[in-house]
Amino acid sequence: MPFRDGHRPVLELSRPVQEPRAAVLLLHGGREFGTAAPPAWNLPGVRLRLFERAIRRSTSRDAVLMARVRYRVRGWNGERADAARDAQRALDELELLTGGAPTVLVGHSMGARAALRAAGSPLVRGVVGLAPWCPAGEPVAHLRGRRVVLLHGDQDRTTDPRSSQDFAARARAAGAEAATVLMRGGDHAMLRRAAAWHDLTGQAVAGLLGITDLPPVIAERFTPSG
């Protein structure tokens, strides 16, 4: 059903919770350009659902609502930044459901870029970006006070792992806690050593929500010496 402003919901619940203490919002990848609506069943969405299972396991002992963003179109589309607009819209819808519960965003590729753009929302406690698309000049000032974890395969040929390192450095300079972890042998689809990707993502989300401690490989990168 559309809202009063005529927009259709972009939030899809995957684990509803009656009284959520926290929330996780997942954003799958897409394309640089594309104005067609994404199909109901698409490979980027399927890939991220495997991560969703790991996050479910890592947060199972707490009341954590999980949801996905349903993009209106498949592409980022330059200055339109459609995926980022959808991410913000989803956060607005999520706030109505949770009453402002702390939220972690988990995005892959274009979805990670959208998550990072939307992370200035008061709801957002942290972001986990998977093989993120971080072009030079992406804004970082709004990330002050946020915790950002970027996981990037060192064999990624679609998005450059060095761009994640550069983005994290700029985010730290802007007042964020930001860490980049290079996944040895990892590719953009995150199929090589998939279990390691899934496990570390689940642990990172639980740590950012305060359910467990952050895994050492991330926590040590949040320290000044890291």
PDB file of N, CA and C in Angstrom, residues 10 28-39 69-77 80-86 110:
ATOM      1  N   VAL A  10       9.547   0.932   0.719  1.00  0.00           N
ATOM      2  CA  VAL A  10      10.763   0.310   0.198  1.00  0.00           C
ATOM      3  C   VAL A  10      11.361  -0.637   1.233  1.00  0.00           C
ATOM      4  N   HIS A  28      21.324  -4.775  -0.917  1.00  0.00           N
ATOM      5  CA  HIS A  28      22.106  -5.554  -1.879  1.00  0.00           C
ATOM      6  C   HIS A  28      22.680  -4.652  -2.967  1.00  0.00           C
ATOM      7  N   GLY A  29      23.508  -5.238  -3.802  1.00  0.00           N
ATOM      8  CA  GLY A  29      24.165  -4.485  -4.849  1.00  0.00           C
ATOM      9  C   GLY A  29      23.256  -4.193  -6.029  1.00  0.00           C
ATOM     10  N   GLY A  30      23.772  -3.421  -6.973  1.00  0.00           N
ATOM     11  CA  GLY A  30      22.994  -3.060  -8.156  1.00  0.00           C
ATOM     12  C   GLY A  30      23.913  -2.679  -9.300  1.00  0.00           C
ATOM     13  N   ARG A  31      23.557  -1.630 -10.025  1.00  0.00           N
ATOM     14  CA  ARG A  31      24.313  -1.209 -11.189  1.00  0.00           C
ATOM     15  C   ARG A  31      24.641   0.275 -11.098  1.00  0.00           C
ATOM     16  N   GLU A  32      25.651   0.679 -11.857  1.00  0.00           N
ATOM     17  CA  GLU A  32      25.978   2.099 -11.880  1.00  0.00           C
ATOM     18  C   GLU A  32      24.827   2.894 -12.500  1.00  0.00           C
ATOM     19  N   PHE A  33      24.254   2.357 -13.591  1.00  0.00           N
ATOM     20  CA  PHE A  33      23.118   3.009 -14.237  1.00  0.00           C
ATOM     21  C   PHE A  33      22.035   1.967 -14.493  1.00  0.00           C
ATOM     22  N   GLY A  34      20.810   2.396 -14.388  1.00  0.00           N
ATOM     23  CA  GLY A  34      19.681   1.510 -14.663  1.00  0.00           C
ATOM     24  C   GLY A  34      18.415   2.054 -14.035  1.00  0.00           C
ATOM     25  N   THR A  35      17.419   2.331 -14.878  1.00  0.00           N
ATOM     26  CA  THR A  35      16.178   2.915 -14.365  1.00  0.00           C
ATOM     27  C   THR A  35      15.017   1.931 -14.381  1.00  0.00           C
ATOM     28  N   ALA A  36      15.275   0.693 -14.793  1.00  0.00           N
ATOM     29  CA  ALA A  36      14.234  -0.329 -14.718  1.00  0.00           C
ATOM     30  C   ALA A  36      14.133  -0.845 -13.292  1.00  0.00           C
ATOM     31  N   ALA A  37      12.963  -1.293 -12.922  1.00  0.00           N
ATOM     32  CA  ALA A  37      12.781  -1.862 -11.589  1.00  0.00           C
ATOM     33  C   ALA A  37      13.522  -3.186 -11.496  1.00  0.00           C
ATOM     34  N   PRO A  38      14.166  -3.479 -10.376  1.00  0.00           N
ATOM     35  CA  PRO A  38      14.844  -4.763 -10.237  1.00  0.00           C
ATOM     36  C   PRO A  38      13.838  -5.898 -10.178  1.00  0.00           C
ATOM     37  N   PRO A  39      14.199  -7.074 -10.687  1.00  0.00           N
ATOM     38  CA  PRO A  39      13.274  -8.211 -10.604  1.00  0.00           C
ATOM     39  C   PRO A  39      13.077  -8.636  -9.157  1.00  0.00           C
ATOM     40  N   VAL A  69      16.089  -3.468   1.992  1.00  0.00           N
ATOM     41  CA  VAL A  69      15.645  -2.355   1.151  1.00  0.00           C
ATOM     42  C   VAL A  69      15.210  -2.906  -0.205  1.00  0.00           C
ATOM     43  N   ARG A  70      14.036  -2.508  -0.648  1.00  0.00           N
ATOM     44  CA  ARG A  70      13.560  -2.842  -1.998  1.00  0.00           C
ATOM     45  C   ARG A  70      13.746  -1.601  -2.868  1.00  0.00           C
ATOM     46  N   TYR A  71      14.752  -1.630  -3.718  1.00  0.00           N
ATOM     47  CA  TYR A  71      15.038  -0.471  -4.566  1.00  0.00           C
ATOM     48  C   TYR A  71      13.912  -0.250  -5.581  1.00  0.00           C
ATOM     49  N   ARG A  72      13.672   1.010  -5.865  1.00  0.00           N
ATOM     50  CA  ARG A  72      12.694   1.339  -6.897  1.00  0.00           C
ATOM     51  C   ARG A  72      13.260   1.080  -8.288  1.00  0.00           C
ATOM     52  N   VAL A  73      14.565   1.330  -8.465  1.00  0.00           N
ATOM     53  CA  VAL A  73      15.233   1.085  -9.739  1.00  0.00           C
ATOM     54  C   VAL A  73      16.558   0.380  -9.459  1.00  0.00           C
ATOM     55  N   ARG A  74      17.176  -0.164 -10.497  1.00  0.00           N
ATOM     56  CA  ARG A  74      18.351  -1.003 -10.310  1.00  0.00           C
ATOM     57  C   ARG A  74      19.641  -0.227 -10.148  1.00  0.00           C
ATOM     58  N   GLY A  75      19.684   1.031 -10.628  1.00  0.00           N
ATOM     59  CA  GLY A  75      20.950   1.746 -10.693  1.00  0.00           C
ATOM     60  C   GLY A  75      21.094   2.852  -9.672  1.00  0.00           C
ATOM     61  N   TRP A  76      22.365   3.305  -9.533  1.00  0.00           N
ATOM     62  CA  TRP A  76      22.676   4.473  -8.719  1.00  0.00           C
ATOM     63  C   TRP A  76      22.267   5.739  -9.466  1.00  0.00           C
ATOM     64  N   ASN A  77      22.642   5.794 -10.745  1.00  0.00           N
ATOM     65  CA  ASN A  77      22.181   6.847 -11.654  1.00  0.00           C
ATOM     66  C   ASN A  77      22.712   8.235 -11.304  1.00  0.00           C
ATOM     67  N   ARG A  80      21.410  11.451  -9.215  1.00  0.00           N
ATOM     68  CA  ARG A  80      20.119  11.040  -8.657  1.00  0.00           C
ATOM     69  C   ARG A  80      20.298  10.203  -7.394  1.00  0.00           C
ATOM     70  N   ALA A  81      21.389   9.420  -7.365  1.00  0.00           N
ATOM     71  CA  ALA A  81      21.700   8.586  -6.195  1.00  0.00           C
ATOM     72  C   ALA A  81      20.453   7.855  -5.708  1.00  0.00           C
ATOM     73  N   ASP A  82      19.793   7.149  -6.633  1.00  0.00           N
ATOM     74  CA  ASP A  82      18.518   6.521  -6.305  1.00  0.00           C
ATOM     75  C   ASP A  82      18.613   5.538  -5.147  1.00  0.00           C
ATOM     76  N   ALA A  83      19.678   4.760  -5.112  1.00  0.00           N
ATOM     77  CA  ALA A  83      19.808   3.769  -4.041  1.00  0.00           C
ATOM     78  C   ALA A  83      19.946   4.435  -2.680  1.00  0.00           C
ATOM     79  N   ALA A  84      20.655   5.554  -2.625  1.00  0.00           N
ATOM     80  CA  ALA A  84      20.790   6.274  -1.360  1.00  0.00           C
ATOM     81  C   ALA A  84      19.456   6.855  -0.910  1.00  0.00           C
ATOM     82  N   ARG A  85      18.675   7.341  -1.858  1.00  0.00           N
ATOM     83  CA  ARG A  85      17.344   7.859  -1.523  1.00  0.00           C
ATOM     84  C   ARG A  85      16.469   6.742  -0.962  1.00  0.00           C
ATOM     85  N   ASP A  86      16.547   5.562  -1.585  1.00  0.00           N
ATOM     86  CA  ASP A  86      15.765   4.433  -1.084  1.00  0.00           C
ATOM     87  C   ASP A  86      16.227   4.010   0.305  1.00  0.00           C
ATOM     88  N   MET A 110      27.089  -1.444  -4.545  1.00  0.00           N
ATOM     89  CA  MET A 110      26.258  -0.248  -4.594  1.00  0.00           C
ATOM     90  C   MET A 110      25.463  -0.089  -3.311  1.00  0.00           C
TER      91      MET A 110
END
